[in-house]
Short mmCIF file of C-alpha atoms in Angstrom, two decimals:
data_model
loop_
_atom_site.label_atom_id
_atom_site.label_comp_id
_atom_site.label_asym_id
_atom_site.label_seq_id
_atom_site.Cartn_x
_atom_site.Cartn_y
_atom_site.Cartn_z
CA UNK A 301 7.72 9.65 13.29
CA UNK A 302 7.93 10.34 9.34
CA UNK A 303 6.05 7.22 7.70
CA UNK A 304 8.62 5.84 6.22
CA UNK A 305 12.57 4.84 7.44
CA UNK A 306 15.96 4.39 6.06
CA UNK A 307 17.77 0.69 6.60
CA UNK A 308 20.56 3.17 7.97
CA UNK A 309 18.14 4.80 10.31
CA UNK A 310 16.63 1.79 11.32
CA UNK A 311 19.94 -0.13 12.34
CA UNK A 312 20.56 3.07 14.44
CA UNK A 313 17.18 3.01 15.61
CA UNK A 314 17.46 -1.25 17.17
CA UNK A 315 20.36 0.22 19.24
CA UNK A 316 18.32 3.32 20.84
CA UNK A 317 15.38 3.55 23.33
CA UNK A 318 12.20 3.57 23.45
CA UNK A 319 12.41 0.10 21.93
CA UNK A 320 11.83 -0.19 18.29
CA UNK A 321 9.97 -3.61 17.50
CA UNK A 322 10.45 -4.61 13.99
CA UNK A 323 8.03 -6.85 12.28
CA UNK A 324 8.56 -8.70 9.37
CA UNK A 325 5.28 -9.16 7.34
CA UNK A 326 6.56 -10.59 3.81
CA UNK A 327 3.30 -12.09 2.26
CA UNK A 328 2.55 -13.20 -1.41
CA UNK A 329 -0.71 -13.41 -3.02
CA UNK A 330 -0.87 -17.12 -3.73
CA UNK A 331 2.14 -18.46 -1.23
CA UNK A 332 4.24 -20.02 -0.84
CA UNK A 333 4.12 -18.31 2.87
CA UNK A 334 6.08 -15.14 3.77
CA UNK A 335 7.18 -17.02 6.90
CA UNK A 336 9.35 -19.87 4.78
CA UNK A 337 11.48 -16.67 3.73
CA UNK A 338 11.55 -15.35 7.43
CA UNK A 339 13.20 -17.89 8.75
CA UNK A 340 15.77 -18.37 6.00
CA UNK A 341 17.07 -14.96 7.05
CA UNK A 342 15.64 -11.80 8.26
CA UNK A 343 15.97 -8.39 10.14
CA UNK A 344 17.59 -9.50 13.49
CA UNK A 345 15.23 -9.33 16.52
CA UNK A 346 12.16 -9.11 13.95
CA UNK A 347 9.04 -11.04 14.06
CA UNK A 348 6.83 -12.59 11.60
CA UNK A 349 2.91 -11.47 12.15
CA UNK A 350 1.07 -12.87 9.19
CA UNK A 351 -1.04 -10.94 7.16
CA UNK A 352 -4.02 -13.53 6.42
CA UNK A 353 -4.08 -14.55 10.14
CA UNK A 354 -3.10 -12.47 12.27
CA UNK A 355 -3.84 -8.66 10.72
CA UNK A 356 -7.16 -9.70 9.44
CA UNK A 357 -10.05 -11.62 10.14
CA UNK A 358 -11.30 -14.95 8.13
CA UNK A 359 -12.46 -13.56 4.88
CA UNK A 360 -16.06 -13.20 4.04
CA UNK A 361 -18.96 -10.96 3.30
CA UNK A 362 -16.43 -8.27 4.48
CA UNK A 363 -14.03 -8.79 1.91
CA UNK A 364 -10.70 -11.28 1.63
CA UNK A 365 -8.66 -8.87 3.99
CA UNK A 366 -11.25 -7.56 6.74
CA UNK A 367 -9.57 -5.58 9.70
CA UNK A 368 -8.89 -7.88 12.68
CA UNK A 369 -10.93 -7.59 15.68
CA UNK A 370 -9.71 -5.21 17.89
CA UNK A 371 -8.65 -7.57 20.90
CA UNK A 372 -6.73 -9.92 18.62
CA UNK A 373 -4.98 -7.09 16.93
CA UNK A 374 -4.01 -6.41 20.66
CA UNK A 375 -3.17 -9.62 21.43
CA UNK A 376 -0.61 -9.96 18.76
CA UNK A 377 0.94 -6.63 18.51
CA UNK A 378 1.24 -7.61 22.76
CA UNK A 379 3.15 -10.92 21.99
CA UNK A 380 5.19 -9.03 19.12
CA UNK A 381 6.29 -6.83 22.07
CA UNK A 382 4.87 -3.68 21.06
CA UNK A 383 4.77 -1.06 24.17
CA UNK A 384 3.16 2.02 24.67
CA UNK A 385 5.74 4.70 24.18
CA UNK A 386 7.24 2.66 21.55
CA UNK A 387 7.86 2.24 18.08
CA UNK A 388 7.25 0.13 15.40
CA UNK A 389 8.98 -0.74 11.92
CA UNK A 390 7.52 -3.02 9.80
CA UNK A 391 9.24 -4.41 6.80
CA UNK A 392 7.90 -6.73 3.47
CA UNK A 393 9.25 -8.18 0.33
CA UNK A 394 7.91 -5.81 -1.98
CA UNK A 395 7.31 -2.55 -2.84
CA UNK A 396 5.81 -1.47 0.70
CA UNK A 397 2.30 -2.37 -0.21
CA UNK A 398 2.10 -5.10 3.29
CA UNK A 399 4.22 -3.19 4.97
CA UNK A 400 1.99 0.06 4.95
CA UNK A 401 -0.59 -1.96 5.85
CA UNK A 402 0.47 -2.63 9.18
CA UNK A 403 1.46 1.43 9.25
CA UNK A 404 -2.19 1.61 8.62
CA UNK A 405 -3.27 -0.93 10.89
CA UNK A 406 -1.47 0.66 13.91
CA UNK A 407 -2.31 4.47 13.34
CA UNK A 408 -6.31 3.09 12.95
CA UNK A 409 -5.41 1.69 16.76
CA UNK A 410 -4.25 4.72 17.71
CA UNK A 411 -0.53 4.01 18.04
CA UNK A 412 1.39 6.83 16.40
CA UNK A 413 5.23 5.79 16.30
CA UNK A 414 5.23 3.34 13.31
CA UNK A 415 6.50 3.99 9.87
CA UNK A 416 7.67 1.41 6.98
CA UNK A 417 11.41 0.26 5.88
CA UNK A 418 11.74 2.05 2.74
CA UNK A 419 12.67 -0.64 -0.12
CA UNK A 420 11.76 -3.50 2.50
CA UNK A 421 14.26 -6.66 2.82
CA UNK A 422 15.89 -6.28 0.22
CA UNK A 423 16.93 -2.66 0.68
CA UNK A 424 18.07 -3.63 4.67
CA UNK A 425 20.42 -6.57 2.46
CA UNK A 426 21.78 -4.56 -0.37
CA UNK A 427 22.86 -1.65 2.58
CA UNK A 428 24.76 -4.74 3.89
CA UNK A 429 23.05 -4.84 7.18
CA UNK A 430 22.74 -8.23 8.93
CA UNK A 431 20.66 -10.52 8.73
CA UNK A 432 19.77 -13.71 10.48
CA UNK A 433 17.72 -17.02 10.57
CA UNK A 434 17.66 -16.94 14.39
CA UNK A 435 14.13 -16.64 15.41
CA UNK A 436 13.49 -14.57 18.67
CA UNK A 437 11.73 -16.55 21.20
CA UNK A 438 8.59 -16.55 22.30
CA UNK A 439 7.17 -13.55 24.98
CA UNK A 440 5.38 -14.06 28.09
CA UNK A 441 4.84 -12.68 31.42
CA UNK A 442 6.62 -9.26 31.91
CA UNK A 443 8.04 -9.65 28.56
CA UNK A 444 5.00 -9.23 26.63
CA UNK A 445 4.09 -5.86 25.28
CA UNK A 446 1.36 -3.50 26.73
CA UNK A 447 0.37 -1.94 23.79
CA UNK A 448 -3.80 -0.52 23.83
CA UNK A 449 -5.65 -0.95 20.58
CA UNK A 450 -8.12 2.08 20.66
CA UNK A 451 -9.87 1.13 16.93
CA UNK A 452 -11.04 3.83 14.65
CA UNK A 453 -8.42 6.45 14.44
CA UNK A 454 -8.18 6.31 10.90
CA UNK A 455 -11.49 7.36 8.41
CA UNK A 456 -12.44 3.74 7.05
CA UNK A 457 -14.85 3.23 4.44
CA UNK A 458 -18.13 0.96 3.82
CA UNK A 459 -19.42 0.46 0.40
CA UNK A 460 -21.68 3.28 0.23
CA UNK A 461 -19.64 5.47 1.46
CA UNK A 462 -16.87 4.42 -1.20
CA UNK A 463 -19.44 5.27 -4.33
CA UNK A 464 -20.05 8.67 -2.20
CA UNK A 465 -16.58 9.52 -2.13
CA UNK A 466 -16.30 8.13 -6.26
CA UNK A 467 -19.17 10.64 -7.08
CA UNK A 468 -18.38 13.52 -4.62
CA UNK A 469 -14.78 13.49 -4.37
CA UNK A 470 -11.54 11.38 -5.13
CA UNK A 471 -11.21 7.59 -4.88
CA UNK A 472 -8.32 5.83 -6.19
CA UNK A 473 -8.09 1.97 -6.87
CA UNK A 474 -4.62 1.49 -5.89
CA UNK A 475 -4.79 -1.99 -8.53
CA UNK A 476 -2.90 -2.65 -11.52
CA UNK A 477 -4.29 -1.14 -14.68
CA UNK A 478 -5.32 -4.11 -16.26
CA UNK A 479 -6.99 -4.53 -13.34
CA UNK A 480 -8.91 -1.58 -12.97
CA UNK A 481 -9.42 -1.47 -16.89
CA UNK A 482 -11.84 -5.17 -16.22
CA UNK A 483 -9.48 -6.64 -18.66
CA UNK A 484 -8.57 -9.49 -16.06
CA UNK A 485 -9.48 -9.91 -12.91
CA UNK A 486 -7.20 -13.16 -11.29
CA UNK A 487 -9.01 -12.98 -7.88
CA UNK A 488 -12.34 -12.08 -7.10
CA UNK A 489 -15.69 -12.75 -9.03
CA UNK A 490 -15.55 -9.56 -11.24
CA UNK A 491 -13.80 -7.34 -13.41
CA UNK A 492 -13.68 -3.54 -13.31
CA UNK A 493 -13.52 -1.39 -10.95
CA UNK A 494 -16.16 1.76 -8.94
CA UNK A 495 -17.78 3.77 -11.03
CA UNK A 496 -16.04 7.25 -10.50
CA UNK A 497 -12.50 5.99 -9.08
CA UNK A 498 -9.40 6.87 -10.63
CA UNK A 499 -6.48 4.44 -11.41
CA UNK A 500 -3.03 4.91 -8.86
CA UNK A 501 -1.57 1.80 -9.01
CA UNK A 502 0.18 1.23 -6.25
CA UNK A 503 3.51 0.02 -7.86
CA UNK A 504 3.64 3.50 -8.89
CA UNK A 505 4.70 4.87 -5.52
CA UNK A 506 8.54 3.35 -5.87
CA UNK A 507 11.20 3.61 -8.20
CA UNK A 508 13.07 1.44 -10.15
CA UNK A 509 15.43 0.54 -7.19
CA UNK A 510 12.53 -0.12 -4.87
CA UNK A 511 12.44 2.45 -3.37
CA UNK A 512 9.56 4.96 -2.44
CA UNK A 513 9.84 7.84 -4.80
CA UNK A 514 10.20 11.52 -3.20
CA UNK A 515 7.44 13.74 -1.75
CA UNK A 516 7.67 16.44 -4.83
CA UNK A 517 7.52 13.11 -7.46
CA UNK A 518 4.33 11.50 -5.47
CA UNK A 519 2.83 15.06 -5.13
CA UNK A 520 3.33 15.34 -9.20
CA UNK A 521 1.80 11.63 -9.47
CA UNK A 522 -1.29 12.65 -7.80
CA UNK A 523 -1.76 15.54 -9.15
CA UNK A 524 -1.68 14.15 -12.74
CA UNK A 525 -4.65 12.47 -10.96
CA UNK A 526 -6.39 15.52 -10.44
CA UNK A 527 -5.45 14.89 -6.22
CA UNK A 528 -3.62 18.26 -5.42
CA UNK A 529 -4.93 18.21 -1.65
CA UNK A 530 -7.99 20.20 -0.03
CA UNK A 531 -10.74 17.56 -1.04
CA UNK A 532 -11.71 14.63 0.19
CA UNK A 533 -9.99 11.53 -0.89
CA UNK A 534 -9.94 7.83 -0.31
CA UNK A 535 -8.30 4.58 -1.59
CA UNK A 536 -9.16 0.68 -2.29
CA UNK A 537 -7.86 -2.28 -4.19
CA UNK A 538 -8.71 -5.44 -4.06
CA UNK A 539 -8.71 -6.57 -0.49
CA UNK A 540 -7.94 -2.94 1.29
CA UNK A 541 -4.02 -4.34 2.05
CA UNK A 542 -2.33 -2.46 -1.04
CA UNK A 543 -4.70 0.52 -0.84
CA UNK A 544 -3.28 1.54 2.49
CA UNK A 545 0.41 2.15 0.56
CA UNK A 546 -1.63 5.08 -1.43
CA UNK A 547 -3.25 6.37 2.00
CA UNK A 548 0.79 6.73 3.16
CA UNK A 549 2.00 7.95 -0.60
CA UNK A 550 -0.58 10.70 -0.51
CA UNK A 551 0.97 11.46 2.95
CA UNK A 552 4.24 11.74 2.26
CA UNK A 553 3.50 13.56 -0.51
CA UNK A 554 2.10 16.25 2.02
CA UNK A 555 -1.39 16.17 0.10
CA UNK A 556 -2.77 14.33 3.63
CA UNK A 557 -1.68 14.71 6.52
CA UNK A 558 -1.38 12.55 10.02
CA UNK A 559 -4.38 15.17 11.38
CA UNK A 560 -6.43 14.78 8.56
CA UNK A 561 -5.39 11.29 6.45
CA UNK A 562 -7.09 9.80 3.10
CA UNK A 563 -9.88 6.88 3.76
CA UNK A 564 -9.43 3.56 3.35
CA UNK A 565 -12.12 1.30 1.88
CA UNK A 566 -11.31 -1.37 4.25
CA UNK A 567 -13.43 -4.39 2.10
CA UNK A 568 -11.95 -2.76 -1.27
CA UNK A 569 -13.47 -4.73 -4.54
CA UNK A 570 -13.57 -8.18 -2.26
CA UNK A 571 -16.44 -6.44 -0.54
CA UNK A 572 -17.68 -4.48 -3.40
CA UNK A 573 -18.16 -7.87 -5.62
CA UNK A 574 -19.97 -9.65 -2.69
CA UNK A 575 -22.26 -7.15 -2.09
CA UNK A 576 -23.07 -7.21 -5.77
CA UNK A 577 -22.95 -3.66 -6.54
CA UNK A 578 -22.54 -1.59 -10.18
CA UNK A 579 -18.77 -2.17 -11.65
CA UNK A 580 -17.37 0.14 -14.02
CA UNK A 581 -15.05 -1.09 -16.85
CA UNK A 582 -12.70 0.33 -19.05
CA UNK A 583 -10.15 3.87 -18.60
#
């Protein structure tokens, strides 16, 4: 399944078998809660899985974002209805950052059939697709999914290994400039960013309509970066959710690949600033 999906293909896709469960995981840094907009109106048959509590753990020494445990990862993705032989969609309000995220989360548990509405809601509502407020109810018993979570098929990073890959290879900070730059820092406890990593804000991967820019235009992004494919290359931000849009960018753009993908610095600068480590400011 090609990371990312069409609103067309994914309307064609509700109507086909195996089932395709769509989750809606529209999330703001700051609230108001992604779940107020969900059930104004949303994909029909989707369901809301919320970043903070349900795809991570309670944040900590591990970062603001750290990956969920394993069983409750199950546990939801099993009440979402997610089946073995399945396939997955998930869908945000923005410019696929959450979204991928959940891509990420689901390949790392070793289910391969996910990808990521390109352009999110508001794509699925300007293609004139339905929409709805109704929200499905509640699985149990034979209902529920049977999905396995079989954590760690994806290369995740610690700390160290992040200034390894900084020094001996390519890490991006998927962050706003500004960001990376130390010039602000609206979130954690310090400014700047891991001395070595290169700046690939993840905005960057979609156009001005919202959607995800072509394979030949993220393959020319990256390799203004100096990432042309063949080394080894990683990604973080600020709580490892918006680095895991430049792990699927540097897929698409055929520099990774599903065999062999980018790391993820799973505590991103969260973890970085509680462990107290070297920061790096400036370009």
């Amino acid at each position: 399944m090609h990371p990312l999906i069409t609103p067309e293909a994914l309307a064609d896709a509700l109507s086909a078998r195996p089932a395709t469960v769509v989750l809606d995981v529209r999330w703001r840094l700051g609230g108001p809660p992604g779940r107020q907009d969900y059930e104004v109106s949303h994909v029909p048959g989707a369901v809301y899985v919320d970043l903070d509590t349900e795809l991570s753990s309670p944040p900590g020494a591990g970062g603001r974002h750290p990956l969920p445990e394993p069983e409750r990862l199950q546990d939801v993705l099993r009440r979402a209805g997610v089946r073995e032989g399945g396939r997955v969609v998930a869908y945000d309000a923005g410019d696929g950052s959450v979204a991928a995220r959940v891509w990420w989360l689901l390949r790392w548990a070793g289910f391969g059939e996910v990808a990521v509405l390109d352009g999110g809601f508001a794509a699925w509502e300007a293609a004139g697709l339905p929409v709805t407020a109704e929200v499905p109810a509640e699985l149990g018993g034979d209902a529920l999914g049977d999905v396995v979570v079989r954590p760690g098929q994806m290369p995740v990073l610690d700390a160290d290994g992040a200034a390894a890959l900084a020094r001996d290879g390519v890490l991006l900070d998927a962050r706003a400039a500004a960001r990376y730059r130390g010039e602000t820092e609206p979130v954690d406890p310090k400014a700047g960013h891991v001395p070595g990593a290169l700046n690939a804000p993840s905005a960057g991967h979609v156009g001005a309509d919202g959607r995800w820019l072509g394979a030949e235009e993220l393959a020319s992004r990256f390799a203004g970066l100096g990432v042309s494919g063949g080394g080894a290359v990683g990604a973080y931000c600020g709580s490892g959710v918006t680095a895991s849009s430049v792990v699927l960018a540097l897929e698409v753009a055929g520099i990774t690949s599903a065999e062999k993908p980018a790391a993820l610095y799973a505590g991103s600068w969260s973890n970085w600033c509680a462990l107290d480590r070297e920061v790096a400011t400036g370009g």
